[in-house]
Coordinates of N, CA and C in Angstrom, one line a residue:
M1353 N -13.9 18.3 -6.8 CA -14.3 17.0 -6.4 C -15.8 17.4 -6.5
G1354 N -16.5 16.4 -7.3 CA -17.9 16.0 -7.5 C -18.5 15.0 -6.3
L1355 N -19.7 15.0 -6.4 CA -20.0 13.9 -5.4 C -20.0 12.6 -5.8
Q1356 N -20.0 12.8 -6.9 CA -19.9 10.9 -7.8 C -18.5 10.6 -8.0
D1357 N -17.2 11.8 -7.9 CA -16.0 11.2 -7.6 C -15.6 11.5 -6.4
M1358 N -16.9 11.1 -5.4 CA -16.6 11.0 -3.6 C -16.8 9.8 -3.8
I1359 N -18.5 9.0 -4.5 CA -18.9 8.0 -4.7 C -18.2 7.4 -5.4
E1360 N -17.3 7.4 -6.1 CA -16.3 6.8 -6.8 C -14.8 5.7 -6.5
G1361 N -14.3 7.1 -6.0 CA -13.3 6.9 -4.7 C -13.5 6.2 -3.5
K1362 N -14.6 6.3 -2.9 CA -14.9 4.9 -2.0 C -15.2 3.9 -1.9
R1363 N -15.5 3.7 -3.4 CA -16.0 2.7 -3.7 C -14.5 1.7 -4.3
Q1364 N -14.2 2.0 -4.6 CA -12.6 1.8 -5.4 C -12.3 1.3 -4.1
W1365 N -12.2 2.2 -2.6 CA -11.2 2.1 -1.4 C -11.9 1.0 -0.8
R1366 N -13.4 0.9 -1.3 CA -13.4 -0.2 -0.1 C -13.4 -1.8 -0.7
G1367 N -12.8 -1.9 -2.3 CA -12.5 -2.9 -3.4 C -10.8 -3.3 -2.4
H1368 N -9.8 -2.3 -2.4 CA -8.7 -1.9 -2.0 C -8.9 -2.7 -1.1
V1369 N -9.3 -2.3 0.1 CA -9.3 -2.8 1.7 C -10.2 -4.3 1.4
A1370 N -10.7 -4.9 1.0 CA -11.3 -5.9 1.0 C -9.8 -6.8 0.2
R1371 N -9.4 -6.5 -1.0 CA -7.9 -7.6 -1.6 C -7.0 -7.2 -0.5
V1372 N -6.8 -6.4 0.2 CA -6.3 -6.2 1.2 C -6.4 -7.6 2.1
K1373 N -7.8 -7.3 3.0 CA -8.2 -8.5 4.3 C -8.1 -10.0 3.2
A1374 N -8.0 -10.3 1.8 CA -8.2 -11.3 1.6 C -6.7 -12.0 1.5
L1375 N -5.5 -11.1 1.6 CA -4.2 -11.0 1.9 C -4.0 -12.1 2.9
P1376 N -2.6 -13.4 3.1 CA -2.2 -14.4 4.4 C -2.2 -13.4 4.9
P1377 N -2.0 -13.9 6.4 CA -1.9 -12.8 7.9 C -0.8 -12.2 7.5
D1378 N 0.2 -12.7 7.4 CA 1.5 -12.2 8.0 C 1.9 -10.6 6.3
Y1379 N 1.0 -11.5 5.3 CA 1.4 -10.3 4.5 C 0.5 -8.5 4.8
R1380 N -0.9 -9.2 4.9 CA -1.8 -8.3 6.2 C -1.4 -7.2 6.7
I1381 N 0.3 -8.4 8.0 CA 0.2 -7.3 8.7 C 0.8 -6.4 8.5
V1382 N 2.5 -6.8 7.8 CA 3.3 -6.0 6.7 C 2.8 -4.8 5.8
Y1383 N 1.5 -5.4 5.3 CA 0.8 -3.8 4.5 C 0.2 -2.7 5.7
D1384 N -0.1 -3.6 6.6 CA -1.0 -2.1 7.6 C 0.1 -1.6 7.8
E1385 N 1.0 -2.4 8.1 CA 2.2 -1.3 9.2 C 2.6 -0.2 7.5
I1386 N 3.4 -1.1 6.3 CA 3.5 0.2 5.3 C 2.3 1.5 5.0
Q1387 N 1.5 0.8 5.4 CA 0.2 1.9 5.2 C 0.1 2.9 5.6
R1388 N 0.3 2.4 7.3 CA 0.5 3.3 8.7 C 1.8 4.1 8.0
Y1389 N 2.7 4.0 7.5 CA 4.2 5.0 7.4 C 3.8 5.2 6.6
L1390 N 3.5 5.1 4.7 CA 3.3 6.1 3.6 C 2.5 6.7 4.7
F1391 N 1.2 6.8 5.0 CA 0.3 7.8 5.3 C 0.7 9.0 6.4
K1392 N 1.7 8.5 6.7 CA 2.8 9.6 7.8 C 3.8 10.5 6.9
V1393 N 4.3 9.7 6.0 CA 5.9 10.4 5.2 C 5.6 10.4 3.9
G1394 N 4.6 9.4 3.7 CA 4.6 9.3 2.1 C 4.0 9.8 1.2
P1395 N 4.5 9.6 0.0 CA 4.2 10.4 -0.6 C 3.3 11.1 -1.1
V1396 N 3.7 12.9 -1.3 CA 2.0 13.7 -2.3 C 1.5 12.7 -3.0
G1397 N 0.2 13.4 -2.4 CA -0.6 12.3 -3.5 C -0.7 10.7 -4.1
L1398 N -0.5 10.2 -2.4 CA -0.8 8.9 -2.4 C -1.9 8.1 -2.9
L1399 N -3.2 8.9 -2.7 CA -3.8 9.0 -2.4 C -4.6 8.9 -4.4
D1400 N -4.3 9.5 -5.4 CA -4.3 9.7 -5.8 C -3.6 8.7 -7.1
G1401 N -2.7 8.3 -6.8 CA -1.8 7.9 -7.6 C -1.7 6.1 -7.0
G1402 N -1.3 5.1 -7.9 CA -1.7 3.7 -7.2 C -0.1 3.0 -6.6
L1403 N 0.5 3.9 -5.7 CA 1.1 2.9 -5.1 C 1.0 1.8 -4.0
L1404 N -0.5 1.9 -3.7 CA -0.8 1.1 -2.6 C -1.6 -0.2 -3.2
P1405 N -2.6 0.1 -4.3 CA -2.8 -0.6 -5.9 C -1.8 -2.1 -6.1
E1406 N -0.7 -1.2 -6.2 CA 0.5 -1.9 -7.0 C 1.1 -2.6 -5.7
L1407 N 1.1 -2.2 -5.0 CA 1.8 -2.8 -3.5 C 0.6 -4.2 -3.1
V1408 N -1.0 -4.2 -3.3 CA -1.3 -5.0 -3.2 C -1.4 -6.2 -4.7
E1409 N -1.2 -5.6 -5.3 CA -0.8 -6.2 -6.6 C -0.1 -7.0 -6.2
F1410 N 1.6 -6.8 -5.9 CA 2.5 -7.4 -5.8 C 2.8 -8.2 -5.1
F1411 N 2.5 -8.1 -3.6 CA 1.4 -8.9 -2.2 C 0.8 -9.6 -3.2
E1412 N -0.1 -9.9 -3.5 CA -1.3 -10.9 -4.0 C -0.4 -12.2 -4.5
E1413 N 0.6 -11.5 -6.1 CA 1.0 -12.6 -6.9 C 2.2 -13.4 -5.7
S1414 N 2.4 -12.5 -5.4 CA 4.0 -13.5 -4.6 C 3.4 -14.0 -3.8
A1415 N 2.4 -13.8 -2.8 CA 2.1 -14.8 -1.7 C 1.4 -16.0 -3.0
A1416 N 0.6 -16.1 -4.0 CA 0.3 -16.7 -4.9 C 1.6 -17.7 -5.4
A1417 N 2.7 -17.1 -5.6 CA 3.8 -18.1 -6.1 C 4.4 -18.6 -4.3
G1418 N 3.6 -18.3 -3.6 CA 3.9 -19.3 -2.5 C 5.3 -19.1 -1.0
R1419 N 5.4 -16.9 -1.6 CA 6.9 -16.4 -1.1 C 5.9 -16.3 0.4
G1420 N 7.5 -15.7 0.9 CA 6.7 -15.2 2.3 C 6.9 -13.7 2.4
V1421 N 5.9 -13.0 2.8 CA 6.4 -11.8 2.7 C 7.7 -10.7 2.8
L1422 N 8.3 -12.0 4.0 CA 9.5 -11.3 4.2 C 10.6 -11.7 3.2
E1423 N 10.0 -12.2 1.8 CA 11.0 -12.8 1.3 C 11.1 -11.7 -0.1
V1424 N 10.0 -10.7 0.0 CA 9.9 -9.9 -1.2 C 9.9 -8.7 -0.1
T1425 N 10.1 -8.5 0.9 CA 10.1 -7.0 1.2 C 11.7 -7.0 1.7
G1426 N 12.0 -8.1 2.2 CA 13.7 -7.6 3.0 C 13.2 -7.5 4.2
T1427 N 13.7 -8.3 5.4 CA 13.8 -8.5 6.8 C 13.7 -6.9 7.3
D1428 N 14.1 -6.1 6.3 CA 14.0 -4.3 6.5 C 12.7 -3.6 6.1
V1429 N 11.8 -3.9 6.2 CA 10.3 -3.5 5.4 C 10.5 -1.8 5.5
A1430 N 11.1 -0.6 6.4 CA 11.6 0.2 5.9 C 12.0 0.8 5.0
A1431 N 13.3 0.1 5.0 CA 14.1 0.1 3.7 C 13.5 -0.3 2.4
F1432 N 12.9 -1.1 2.5 CA 11.8 -1.6 1.5 C 10.9 -0.3 1.5
V1433 N 9.8 0.5 2.1 CA 9.4 0.8 1.3 C 9.8 2.6 1.4
D1434 N 11.1 2.6 1.7 CA 12.1 4.2 1.4 C 12.8 3.3 -0.1
D1435 N 12.6 2.7 -0.4 CA 12.7 2.5 -1.5 C 11.7 2.7 -2.4
L1436 N 10.6 2.0 -2.1 CA 9.8 2.3 -3.2 C 9.0 3.8 -3.7
I1437 N 9.7 4.8 -2.4 CA 9.0 5.9 -2.5 C 10.5 7.2 -2.7
K1438 N 11.5 6.7 -3.3 CA 13.1 7.6 -2.5 C 12.3 8.6 -3.5
D1439 N 11.7 8.6 -5.5 CA 12.2 9.8 -5.8 C 10.9 10.6 -6.1
T1440 N 10.1 10.8 -4.7 CA 8.5 11.6 -4.7 C 8.5 12.5 -3.5
P1441 N 8.5 13.7 -3.9 CA 8.3 14.0 -2.5 C 7.5 13.4 -1.3
T1442 N 8.1 13.9 -0.4 CA 6.9 13.7 1.0 C 6.4 14.6 0.8
E1443 N 5.1 13.9 2.1 CA 4.3 15.7 3.0 C 5.2 16.0 3.8
S1444 N 6.0 15.5 4.5 CA 7.0 15.6 5.8 C 8.6 16.5 4.5
G1445 N 8.3 16.6 4.3 CA 9.4 17.3 3.2 C 10.6 17.0 3.6
A1446 N 10.6 15.5 4.1 CA 12.3 15.1 4.2 C 12.5 13.9 3.3
D1447 N 12.6 14.8 2.4 CA 12.8 13.9 0.8 C 14.0 13.5 1.1

């Protein structure tokens, strides 16, 4: 990975973080918990893929539609995340 790639990656991450901060508080709390979980046991290549940006987009659309975060994830957020990554190899090897 070259210097330009690292700079671009950092720019994209900062944009992503800004989008997360713009979410309603309940969505931010759930997103932060999901992100922590994914960084521990998430799919290999999580940072290279589009899962987190897609999750933010899904949350943005749901919030704009006036839906509560638990309406879209269900009350078992861990099951929601496990369903998102069910077909991907994980860092922990516990597929």
